[in-house]
mmCIF file of C-alpha atoms in Angstrom:
data_model
loop_
_atom_site.group_PDB
_atom_site.id
_atom_site.type_symbol
_atom_site.label_atom_id
_atom_site.label_comp_id
_atom_site.label_asym_id
_atom_site.label_seq_id
_atom_site.Cartn_x
_atom_site.Cartn_y
_atom_site.Cartn_z
ATOM 1 C CA UNK A 1 0.000 0.000 0.000
ATOM 2 C CA UNK A 2 1.504 3.356 -0.988
ATOM 3 C CA UNK A 3 2.435 5.541 1.943
ATOM 4 C CA UNK A 4 4.488 8.637 2.743
ATOM 5 C CA UNK A 5 5.069 7.703 6.367
ATOM 6 C CA UNK A 6 8.807 7.873 7.035
ATOM 7 C CA UNK A 7 8.627 5.165 9.710
ATOM 8 C CA UNK A 8 6.852 2.731 7.418
ATOM 9 C CA UNK A 9 9.247 3.457 4.548
ATOM 10 C CA UNK A 10 12.243 2.886 6.827
ATOM 11 C CA UNK A 11 10.806 -0.437 8.003
ATOM 12 C CA UNK A 12 10.223 -1.572 4.420
ATOM 13 C CA UNK A 13 13.775 -0.646 3.478
ATOM 14 C CA UNK A 14 15.169 -2.632 6.395
ATOM 15 C CA UNK A 15 13.065 -5.640 5.380
ATOM 16 C CA UNK A 16 14.377 -5.550 1.799
ATOM 17 C CA UNK A 17 17.960 -5.452 3.090
ATOM 18 C CA UNK A 18 17.378 -8.493 5.306
ATOM 19 C CA UNK A 19 15.655 -10.316 2.438
ATOM 20 C CA UNK A 20 18.603 -9.701 0.081
ATOM 21 C CA UNK A 21 21.037 -10.877 2.756
ATOM 22 C CA UNK A 22 19.388 -14.267 3.266
ATOM 23 C CA UNK A 23 17.884 -14.852 -0.174
ATOM 24 C CA UNK A 24 20.889 -16.622 -1.663
ATOM 25 C CA UNK A 25 21.292 -18.974 1.304
ATOM 26 C CA UNK A 26 17.579 -19.773 1.325
ATOM 27 C CA UNK A 27 17.512 -20.519 -2.388
ATOM 28 C CA UNK A 28 20.383 -22.973 -1.994
ATOM 29 C CA UNK A 29 18.647 -24.719 0.920
ATOM 30 C CA UNK A 30 15.361 -24.934 -0.988
ATOM 31 C CA UNK A 31 17.085 -26.509 -3.950
ATOM 32 C CA UNK A 32 18.736 -29.070 -1.675
ATOM 33 C CA UNK A 33 15.370 -29.972 -0.109
ATOM 34 C CA UNK A 34 13.812 -30.425 -3.561
ATOM 35 C CA UNK A 35 16.725 -32.627 -4.641
ATOM 36 C CA UNK A 36 16.126 -34.877 -1.625
ATOM 37 C CA UNK A 37 12.422 -35.220 -2.425
ATOM 38 C CA UNK A 38 10.873 -32.416 -0.378
ATOM 39 C CA UNK A 39 9.531 -32.429 3.156
ATOM 40 C CA UNK A 40 8.903 -35.898 4.584
ATOM 41 C CA UNK A 41 6.473 -35.958 7.536
ATOM 42 C CA UNK A 42 6.705 -38.966 9.859
ATOM 43 C CA UNK A 43 3.787 -39.577 12.213
ATOM 44 C CA UNK A 44 4.177 -41.865 15.215
ATOM 45 C CA UNK A 45 0.540 -42.063 16.289
ATOM 46 C CA UNK A 46 -3.030 -41.285 15.307
ATOM 47 C CA UNK A 47 -4.582 -38.392 17.132
ATOM 48 C CA UNK A 48 -8.081 -38.267 18.569
ATOM 49 C CA UNK A 49 -9.088 -36.014 15.681
ATOM 50 C CA UNK A 50 -8.460 -36.752 12.011
ATOM 51 C CA UNK A 51 -8.191 -33.010 11.456
ATOM 52 C CA UNK A 52 -4.849 -32.950 13.311
ATOM 53 C CA UNK A 53 -3.497 -35.845 11.260
ATOM 54 C CA UNK A 54 -4.625 -34.193 8.043
ATOM 55 C CA UNK A 55 -2.882 -30.977 9.060
ATOM 56 C CA UNK A 56 0.337 -32.932 9.598
ATOM 57 C CA UNK A 57 -0.013 -34.564 6.188
ATOM 58 C CA UNK A 58 -0.662 -31.156 4.681
ATOM 59 C CA UNK A 59 2.723 -29.857 5.802
ATOM 60 C CA UNK A 60 4.299 -31.810 2.926
ATOM 61 C CA UNK A 61 3.558 -31.393 -0.767
ATOM 62 C CA UNK A 62 1.972 -27.985 -0.303
ATOM 63 C CA UNK A 63 0.899 -26.182 -3.476
ATOM 64 C CA UNK A 64 2.548 -28.709 -5.773
ATOM 65 C CA UNK A 65 5.870 -28.942 -3.927
ATOM 66 C CA UNK A 66 7.607 -32.250 -3.526
ATOM 67 C CA UNK A 67 6.988 -34.164 -0.303
ATOM 68 C CA UNK A 68 5.314 -37.124 1.339
ATOM 69 C CA UNK A 69 3.988 -38.315 4.694
ATOM 70 C CA UNK A 70 3.915 -41.679 6.445
ATOM 71 C CA UNK A 71 2.472 -42.835 9.763
ATOM 72 C CA UNK A 72 3.938 -45.645 11.851
ATOM 73 C CA UNK A 73 1.355 -46.954 14.312
ATOM 74 C CA UNK A 74 0.962 -49.587 16.969
ATOM 75 C CA UNK A 75 -2.253 -51.264 18.029
ATOM 76 C CA UNK A 76 -1.015 -50.730 21.582
ATOM 77 C CA UNK A 77 -1.342 -46.941 21.212
ATOM 78 C CA UNK A 78 -3.823 -45.469 23.667
ATOM 79 C CA UNK A 79 -6.427 -44.527 21.081
ATOM 80 C CA UNK A 80 -6.529 -48.031 19.587
ATOM 81 C CA UNK A 81 -6.216 -49.816 22.918
ATOM 82 C CA UNK A 82 -9.134 -47.853 24.430
ATOM 83 C CA UNK A 83 -11.479 -47.636 21.461
ATOM 84 C CA UNK A 84 -10.381 -50.632 19.416
ATOM 85 C CA UNK A 85 -10.210 -53.223 22.129
ATOM 86 C CA UNK A 86 -10.471 -56.881 21.207
ATOM 87 C CA UNK A 87 -11.361 -56.190 17.565
ATOM 88 C CA UNK A 88 -7.897 -54.942 16.675
ATOM 89 C CA UNK A 89 -6.220 -57.643 18.751
ATOM 90 C CA UNK A 90 -8.217 -60.288 16.947
ATOM 91 C CA UNK A 91 -7.417 -58.736 13.593
ATOM 92 C CA UNK A 92 -3.694 -58.711 14.297
ATOM 93 C CA UNK A 93 -3.720 -62.298 15.490
ATOM 94 C CA UNK A 94 -5.030 -63.444 12.105
ATOM 95 C CA UNK A 95 -1.809 -62.306 10.421
ATOM 96 C CA UNK A 96 0.262 -64.532 12.742
ATOM 97 C CA UNK A 97 3.491 -62.628 12.345
ATOM 98 C CA UNK A 98 5.998 -61.245 14.801
ATOM 99 C CA UNK A 99 5.563 -57.954 16.615
ATOM 100 C CA UNK A 100 8.714 -56.561 14.982
ATOM 101 C CA UNK A 101 7.394 -56.929 11.430
ATOM 102 C CA UNK A 102 5.365 -54.018 10.006
ATOM 103 C CA UNK A 103 2.006 -54.696 8.397
ATOM 104 C CA UNK A 104 0.630 -52.788 5.432
ATOM 105 C CA UNK A 105 -2.947 -53.727 4.630
ATOM 106 C CA UNK A 106 -6.041 -51.884 3.478
ATOM 107 C CA UNK A 107 -8.052 -53.959 5.947
ATOM 108 C CA UNK A 108 -5.882 -52.852 8.859
ATOM 109 C CA UNK A 109 -5.945 -49.230 7.696
ATOM 110 C CA UNK A 110 -9.736 -49.246 7.460
ATOM 111 C CA UNK A 111 -10.032 -50.763 10.941
ATOM 112 C CA UNK A 112 -7.753 -48.079 12.354
ATOM 113 C CA UNK A 113 -9.790 -45.394 10.601
ATOM 114 C CA UNK A 114 -12.974 -46.784 12.151
ATOM 115 C CA UNK A 115 -11.388 -46.663 15.617
ATOM 116 C CA UNK A 116 -10.343 -43.062 15.056
ATOM 117 C CA UNK A 117 -13.870 -42.139 13.944
ATOM 118 C CA UNK A 118 -15.266 -43.768 17.083
ATOM 119 C CA UNK A 119 -12.876 -41.703 19.218
ATOM 120 C CA UNK A 120 -13.945 -38.522 17.421
ATOM 121 C CA UNK A 121 -17.621 -39.252 18.041
ATOM 122 C CA UNK A 122 -16.944 -40.009 21.706
ATOM 123 C CA UNK A 123 -15.129 -36.742 22.381
ATOM 124 C CA UNK A 124 -17.628 -34.789 20.287
ATOM 125 C CA UNK A 125 -20.431 -36.122 22.464
ATOM 126 C CA UNK A 126 -18.483 -35.088 25.562
ATOM 127 C CA UNK A 127 -18.038 -31.530 24.272
ATOM 128 C CA UNK A 128 -21.691 -31.375 23.327
ATOM 129 C CA UNK A 129 -22.788 -32.531 26.781
ATOM 130 C CA UNK A 130 -20.471 -30.037 28.488
ATOM 131 C CA UNK A 131 -21.994 -27.273 26.373
ATOM 132 C CA UNK A 132 -25.555 -28.379 27.153
ATOM 133 C CA UNK A 133 -24.866 -28.555 30.883
ATOM 134 C CA UNK A 134 -23.179 -25.154 30.775
ATOM 135 C CA UNK A 135 -26.078 -23.301 29.130
ATOM 136 C CA UNK A 136 -28.313 -23.025 32.237
ATOM 137 C CA UNK A 137 -25.408 -21.705 34.299
ATOM 138 C CA UNK A 138 -24.532 -19.130 31.639
ATOM 139 C CA UNK A 139 -28.066 -17.705 31.588
ATOM 140 C CA UNK A 140 -28.193 -17.720 35.387
ATOM 141 C CA UNK A 141 -24.846 -15.962 35.589
ATOM 142 C CA UNK A 142 -26.058 -13.245 33.230
ATOM 143 C CA UNK A 143 -29.219 -12.727 35.268
ATOM 144 C CA UNK A 144 -27.523 -12.669 38.667
ATOM 145 C CA UNK A 145 -24.762 -10.363 37.435
ATOM 146 C CA UNK A 146 -27.373 -8.055 35.932
ATOM 147 C CA UNK A 147 -29.272 -7.865 39.219
ATOM 148 C CA UNK A 148 -26.044 -7.383 41.159
ATOM 149 C CA UNK A 149 -24.986 -4.593 38.790
ATOM 150 C CA UNK A 150 -28.370 -2.931 39.222
ATOM 151 C CA UNK A 151 -27.917 -2.905 42.999
ATOM 152 C CA UNK A 152 -24.328 -1.705 42.729
ATOM 153 C CA UNK A 153 -25.084 1.242 40.429
ATOM 154 C CA UNK A 154 -28.367 2.328 42.040
ATOM 155 C CA UNK A 155 -28.658 5.806 43.505
ATOM 156 C CA UNK A 156 -30.195 6.422 46.932
ATOM 157 C CA UNK A 157 -33.774 6.532 45.638
ATOM 158 C CA UNK A 158 -33.396 3.367 43.596
ATOM 159 C CA UNK A 159 -31.816 1.580 46.558
ATOM 160 C CA UNK A 160 -34.964 2.279 48.614
ATOM 161 C CA UNK A 161 -37.139 0.815 45.818
ATOM 162 C CA UNK A 162 -34.935 -2.272 45.622
ATOM 163 C CA UNK A 163 -34.996 -2.683 49.392
ATOM 164 C CA UNK A 164 -38.802 -2.475 49.365
ATOM 165 C CA UNK A 165 -38.963 -5.051 46.575
ATOM 166 C CA UNK A 166 -36.686 -7.382 48.526
ATOM 167 C CA UNK A 167 -38.870 -6.886 51.613
ATOM 168 C CA UNK A 168 -42.030 -7.829 49.708
ATOM 169 C CA UNK A 169 -40.320 -11.006 48.512
ATOM 170 C CA UNK A 170 -39.338 -11.856 52.080
ATOM 171 C CA UNK A 171 -42.961 -11.463 53.200
ATOM 172 C CA UNK A 172 -44.331 -13.625 50.391
ATOM 173 C CA UNK A 173 -41.812 -16.363 51.056
ATOM 174 C CA UNK A 174 -42.461 -16.409 54.766
ATOM 175 C CA UNK A 175 -46.241 -16.593 54.352
ATOM 176 C CA UNK A 176 -45.840 -19.367 51.793
ATOM 177 C CA UNK A 177 -43.501 -21.256 54.110
ATOM 178 C CA UNK A 178 -45.927 -21.261 57.043
ATOM 179 C CA UNK A 179 -49.106 -21.921 55.057
ATOM 180 C CA UNK A 180 -50.210 -25.541 54.920
ATOM 181 C CA UNK A 181 -51.581 -27.330 51.862
ATOM 182 C CA UNK A 182 -55.158 -26.904 53.107
ATOM 183 C CA UNK A 183 -54.720 -23.128 53.500
ATOM 184 C CA UNK A 184 -54.096 -22.969 57.248
ATOM 185 C CA UNK A 185 -51.799 -20.073 58.167
ATOM 186 C CA UNK A 186 -49.454 -20.191 61.151
ATOM 187 C CA UNK A 187 -49.637 -16.507 62.046
ATOM 188 C CA UNK A 188 -47.389 -16.513 65.132
ATOM 189 C CA UNK A 189 -44.622 -18.351 63.271
ATOM 190 C CA UNK A 190 -44.830 -15.859 60.387
ATOM 191 C CA UNK A 191 -44.551 -12.869 62.684
ATOM 192 C CA UNK A 192 -41.663 -14.414 64.604
ATOM 193 C CA UNK A 193 -39.784 -15.147 61.394
ATOM 194 C CA UNK A 194 -40.263 -11.674 59.951
ATOM 195 C CA UNK A 195 -39.213 -10.151 63.274
ATOM 196 C CA UNK A 196 -35.879 -11.916 62.853
ATOM 197 C CA UNK A 197 -35.545 -10.767 59.251
ATOM 198 C CA UNK A 198 -36.353 -7.073 59.781
ATOM 199 C CA UNK A 199 -35.266 -6.642 63.367
ATOM 200 C CA UNK A 200 -36.689 -4.332 66.020
ATOM 201 C CA UNK A 201 -38.087 -1.843 63.500
ATOM 202 C CA UNK A 202 -40.681 -4.382 62.340
ATOM 203 C CA UNK A 203 -44.039 -3.613 64.011
ATOM 204 C CA UNK A 204 -47.018 -5.986 63.920
ATOM 205 C CA UNK A 205 -49.575 -3.688 65.538
ATOM 206 C CA UNK A 206 -51.400 -2.988 62.278
ATOM 207 C CA UNK A 207 -51.469 -6.627 61.135
ATOM 208 C CA UNK A 208 -54.975 -8.065 61.139
ATOM 209 C CA UNK A 209 -55.200 -11.444 62.839
ATOM 210 C CA UNK A 210 -58.698 -12.354 61.674
ATOM 211 C CA UNK A 211 -58.337 -11.777 57.908
ATOM 212 C CA UNK A 212 -57.496 -14.152 55.102
ATOM 213 C CA UNK A 213 -54.149 -14.825 53.476
ATOM 214 C CA UNK A 214 -54.546 -11.931 51.037
ATOM 215 C CA UNK A 215 -55.205 -9.429 53.830
ATOM 216 C CA UNK A 216 -52.360 -10.858 55.891
ATOM 217 C CA UNK A 217 -49.861 -10.497 53.036
ATOM 218 C CA UNK A 218 -50.977 -6.931 52.353
ATOM 219 C CA UNK A 219 -50.639 -5.961 56.035
ATOM 220 C CA UNK A 220 -47.234 -7.628 56.332
ATOM 221 C CA UNK A 221 -45.960 -5.879 53.213
ATOM 222 C CA UNK A 222 -47.102 -2.557 54.615
ATOM 223 C CA UNK A 223 -45.378 -3.367 57.911
ATOM 224 C CA UNK A 224 -42.173 -4.411 56.136
ATOM 225 C CA UNK A 225 -42.174 -1.208 54.085
ATOM 226 C CA UNK A 226 -42.641 0.821 57.244
ATOM 227 C CA UNK A 227 -39.755 -1.125 58.801
ATOM 228 C CA UNK A 228 -37.487 -0.354 55.848
ATOM 229 C CA UNK A 229 -38.453 3.313 55.982
ATOM 230 C CA UNK A 230 -37.830 3.456 59.714
ATOM 231 C CA UNK A 231 -34.441 1.837 59.311
ATOM 232 C CA UNK A 232 -33.623 4.316 56.561
ATOM 233 C CA UNK A 233 -34.612 7.311 58.681
ATOM 234 C CA UNK A 234 -32.599 5.932 61.570
ATOM 235 C CA UNK A 235 -29.444 5.614 59.476
ATOM 236 C CA UNK A 236 -29.916 8.877 57.619
ATOM 237 C CA UNK A 237 -29.902 10.737 60.946
ATOM 238 C CA UNK A 238 -26.363 9.522 61.482
ATOM 239 C CA UNK A 239 -25.224 10.487 58.010
ATOM 240 C CA UNK A 240 -26.953 11.143 54.669
ATOM 241 C CA UNK A 241 -26.629 8.210 52.309
ATOM 242 C CA UNK A 242 -25.757 5.744 55.051
ATOM 243 C CA UNK A 243 -28.841 3.582 54.424
ATOM 244 C CA UNK A 244 -28.065 3.177 50.710
ATOM 245 C CA UNK A 245 -24.417 2.398 51.377
ATOM 246 C CA UNK A 246 -25.207 -0.112 54.108
ATOM 247 C CA UNK A 247 -27.962 -1.898 52.199
ATOM 248 C CA UNK A 248 -25.884 -2.171 49.024
ATOM 249 C CA UNK A 249 -22.951 -3.581 50.995
ATOM 250 C CA UNK A 250 -25.158 -6.147 52.733
ATOM 251 C CA UNK A 251 -26.829 -7.136 49.448
ATOM 252 C CA UNK A 252 -23.532 -7.499 47.579
ATOM 253 C CA UNK A 253 -22.157 -9.698 50.335
ATOM 254 C CA UNK A 254 -25.198 -11.944 49.959
ATOM 255 C CA UNK A 255 -24.861 -12.009 46.180
ATOM 256 C CA UNK A 256 -21.235 -13.088 46.347
ATOM 257 C CA UNK A 257 -21.639 -15.657 49.102
ATOM 258 C CA UNK A 258 -24.792 -17.331 47.813
ATOM 259 C CA UNK A 259 -23.656 -17.356 44.173
ATOM 260 C CA UNK A 260 -20.519 -19.249 45.190
ATOM 261 C CA UNK A 261 -22.652 -21.730 47.142
ATOM 262 C CA UNK A 262 -25.016 -22.014 44.175
ATOM 263 C CA UNK A 263 -22.156 -23.019 41.856
ATOM 264 C CA UNK A 264 -21.226 -25.789 44.282
ATOM 265 C CA UNK A 265 -24.818 -27.043 44.347
ATOM 266 C CA UNK A 266 -24.917 -27.091 40.546
ATOM 267 C CA UNK A 267 -21.795 -29.244 40.582
ATOM 268 C CA UNK A 268 -23.391 -31.665 43.052
ATOM 269 C CA UNK A 269 -26.548 -31.762 40.932
ATOM 270 C CA UNK A 270 -24.582 -32.609 37.798
ATOM 271 C CA UNK A 271 -22.689 -35.379 39.594
ATOM 272 C CA UNK A 272 -25.895 -36.910 40.963
ATOM 273 C CA UNK A 273 -27.487 -36.945 37.509
ATOM 274 C CA UNK A 274 -24.409 -38.598 36.014
ATOM 275 C CA UNK A 275 -24.447 -41.232 38.754
ATOM 276 C CA UNK A 276 -28.129 -41.994 38.110
ATOM 277 C CA UNK A 277 -27.416 -42.179 34.387
ATOM 278 C CA UNK A 278 -24.571 -44.650 34.910
ATOM 279 C CA UNK A 279 -26.725 -46.706 37.257
ATOM 280 C CA UNK A 280 -29.543 -46.844 34.722
ATOM 281 C CA UNK A 281 -27.105 -47.798 31.951
ATOM 282 C CA UNK A 282 -25.579 -50.574 34.045
ATOM 283 C CA UNK A 283 -29.033 -51.968 34.771
ATOM 284 C CA UNK A 284 -30.142 -51.529 31.159
ATOM 285 C CA UNK A 285 -33.231 -49.675 32.295
ATOM 286 C CA UNK A 286 -34.665 -46.209 31.792
ATOM 287 C CA UNK A 287 -36.249 -44.771 34.932
ATOM 288 C CA UNK A 288 -37.727 -41.710 33.243
ATOM 289 C CA UNK A 289 -38.499 -40.343 29.817
ATOM 290 C CA UNK A 290 -36.826 -37.095 30.902
ATOM 291 C CA UNK A 291 -33.300 -36.803 29.538
ATOM 292 C CA UNK A 292 -30.358 -36.083 31.868
ATOM 293 C CA UNK A 293 -29.964 -32.536 30.516
ATOM 294 C CA UNK A 294 -33.681 -31.892 31.109
ATOM 295 C CA UNK A 295 -33.322 -33.163 34.672
ATOM 296 C CA UNK A 296 -30.377 -30.831 35.166
ATOM 297 C CA UNK A 297 -32.233 -27.824 33.729
ATOM 298 C CA UNK A 298 -35.208 -28.454 36.018
ATOM 299 C CA UNK A 299 -33.041 -28.875 39.105
ATOM 300 C CA UNK A 300 -30.821 -25.905 38.206
ATOM 301 C CA UNK A 301 -33.850 -23.651 37.784
ATOM 302 C CA UNK A 302 -35.237 -24.695 41.167
ATOM 303 C CA UNK A 303 -31.882 -23.989 42.817
ATOM 304 C CA UNK A 304 -31.639 -20.615 41.096
ATOM 305 C CA UNK A 305 -35.087 -19.506 42.203
ATOM 306 C CA UNK A 306 -34.136 -20.489 45.746
ATOM 307 C CA UNK A 307 -30.928 -18.463 45.355
ATOM 308 C CA UNK A 308 -32.809 -15.330 44.332
ATOM 309 C CA UNK A 309 -35.250 -15.683 47.230
ATOM 310 C CA UNK A 310 -32.452 -16.183 49.761
ATOM 311 C CA UNK A 311 -30.537 -13.143 48.531
ATOM 312 C CA UNK A 312 -33.567 -10.871 48.772
ATOM 313 C CA UNK A 313 -34.646 -12.105 52.191
ATOM 314 C CA UNK A 314 -31.237 -12.336 53.798
ATOM 315 C CA UNK A 315 -30.114 -8.902 52.603
ATOM 316 C CA UNK A 316 -32.590 -7.429 55.074
ATOM 317 C CA UNK A 317 -31.484 -9.906 57.695
ATOM 318 C CA UNK A 318 -27.875 -8.723 57.354
ATOM 319 C CA UNK A 319 -29.018 -5.110 57.561
ATOM 320 C CA UNK A 320 -30.976 -5.753 60.756
ATOM 321 C CA UNK A 321 -28.372 -7.800 62.662
ATOM 322 C CA UNK A 322 -25.406 -5.499 61.998
ATOM 323 C CA UNK A 323 -24.848 -2.887 64.678
ATOM 324 C CA UNK A 324 -24.937 0.842 63.995
ATOM 325 C CA UNK A 325 -21.181 0.995 64.407
ATOM 326 C CA UNK A 326 -20.666 -1.731 61.848
ATOM 327 C CA UNK A 327 -23.037 -0.106 59.354
ATOM 328 C CA UNK A 328 -21.169 3.174 59.683
ATOM 329 C CA UNK A 329 -17.961 1.346 58.827
ATOM 330 C CA UNK A 330 -19.579 0.111 55.623
ATOM 331 C CA UNK A 331 -20.468 3.575 54.333
ATOM 332 C CA UNK A 332 -17.020 4.864 53.333
ATOM 333 C CA UNK A 333 -16.213 1.519 51.690
ATOM 334 C CA UNK A 334 -18.825 1.926 48.991
ATOM 335 C CA UNK A 335 -17.507 3.608 45.844
ATOM 336 C CA UNK A 336 -18.395 7.245 45.461
ATOM 337 C CA UNK A 337 -18.893 6.896 41.717
ATOM 338 C CA UNK A 338 -21.241 4.677 39.723
ATOM 339 C CA UNK A 339 -20.053 1.139 39.233
ATOM 340 C CA UNK A 340 -17.345 1.194 41.903
ATOM 341 C CA UNK A 341 -17.187 -1.983 43.899
ATOM 342 C CA UNK A 342 -18.322 -2.158 47.474
ATOM 343 C CA UNK A 343 -16.490 -4.102 50.139
ATOM 344 C CA UNK A 344 -18.700 -6.866 51.535
ATOM 345 C CA UNK A 345 -19.521 -6.686 55.219
ATOM 346 C CA UNK A 346 -18.988 -9.523 57.612
ATOM 347 C CA UNK A 347 -21.952 -11.836 57.226
ATOM 348 C CA UNK A 348 -23.247 -13.489 60.394
ATOM 349 C CA UNK A 349 -22.045 -17.073 60.541
ATOM 350 C CA UNK A 350 -25.479 -18.577 60.157
ATOM 351 C CA UNK A 351 -26.474 -21.237 57.632
ATOM 352 C CA UNK A 352 -28.476 -20.386 54.543
ATOM 353 C CA UNK A 353 -31.561 -21.952 56.042
ATOM 354 C CA UNK A 354 -34.980 -20.239 56.006
ATOM 355 C CA UNK A 355 -35.040 -19.627 59.777
ATOM 356 C CA UNK A 356 -32.697 -16.750 60.390
ATOM 357 C CA UNK A 357 -29.964 -16.696 57.826
#
């Protein structure tokens, strides 16, 4: 490409000088290689993919140049020993010749090609299964990171809306947990649980005891919103913006901790499905028409929904159990600009069970 750039022109001039310096020596070496028959590629094994072998063969005789390739194989190579098994051993025994004598036969070559194709199909199925098992986690990661980013970049007003949304989820979960299949509601247990989640600022004076489930949920949501507002006012008196900083720090700590635990549970789920699949294969029976990947997707979705519920409920729990002094320590650790990371607070060493943590 024509150019007037002095730096480019100087580089091109240097390249031409180097080319002239080595051109004569290279031409002599090329002529010697052609005289000897070109590049000769020697392969000592078949790879798991024919593509690799074909690339090795393609190194010689490129674009009409002289060259050849030859592979020296053993039926004791890993690929043939694992995927060929007794078939290759039986084939070799029919020739009845010593191990130190090479065999050239179209029948042997075709058998080796079939073994290599079987290996390719096996590893292709493995890659396909890894991809299928990875898809649910990828979509979950995108969703959880999106929600985490929303919390991290929220301003003070948006943080209050998110906190209220999390509180409503905590109420719905608690009512669902203590409601029996026939519709009986354990009111005292619900109130005790929510008192632990929201702390001392949660008041039950306005909660109707004689209403139905719908009225109870509405009253509890109103009480939880009042609790969040009271906690906000309490922290804002100490310093403006303290509530937003503290809530974001508590929520991010829950995101990070529970996402790590969720990844471990997905690993356990995958292992259990593989074990059941091997057990069914060994017994030559099919317990369900649902495929292993479908079982994994169902279980992964259930675990993810549980993860989202725990994060929303336990964010308020962390906010309520931390002391005022600890919450004040959190405030300066949140980034002053949008998108800056917050340092997670110390999370109470309680299990991720529905009771208190």
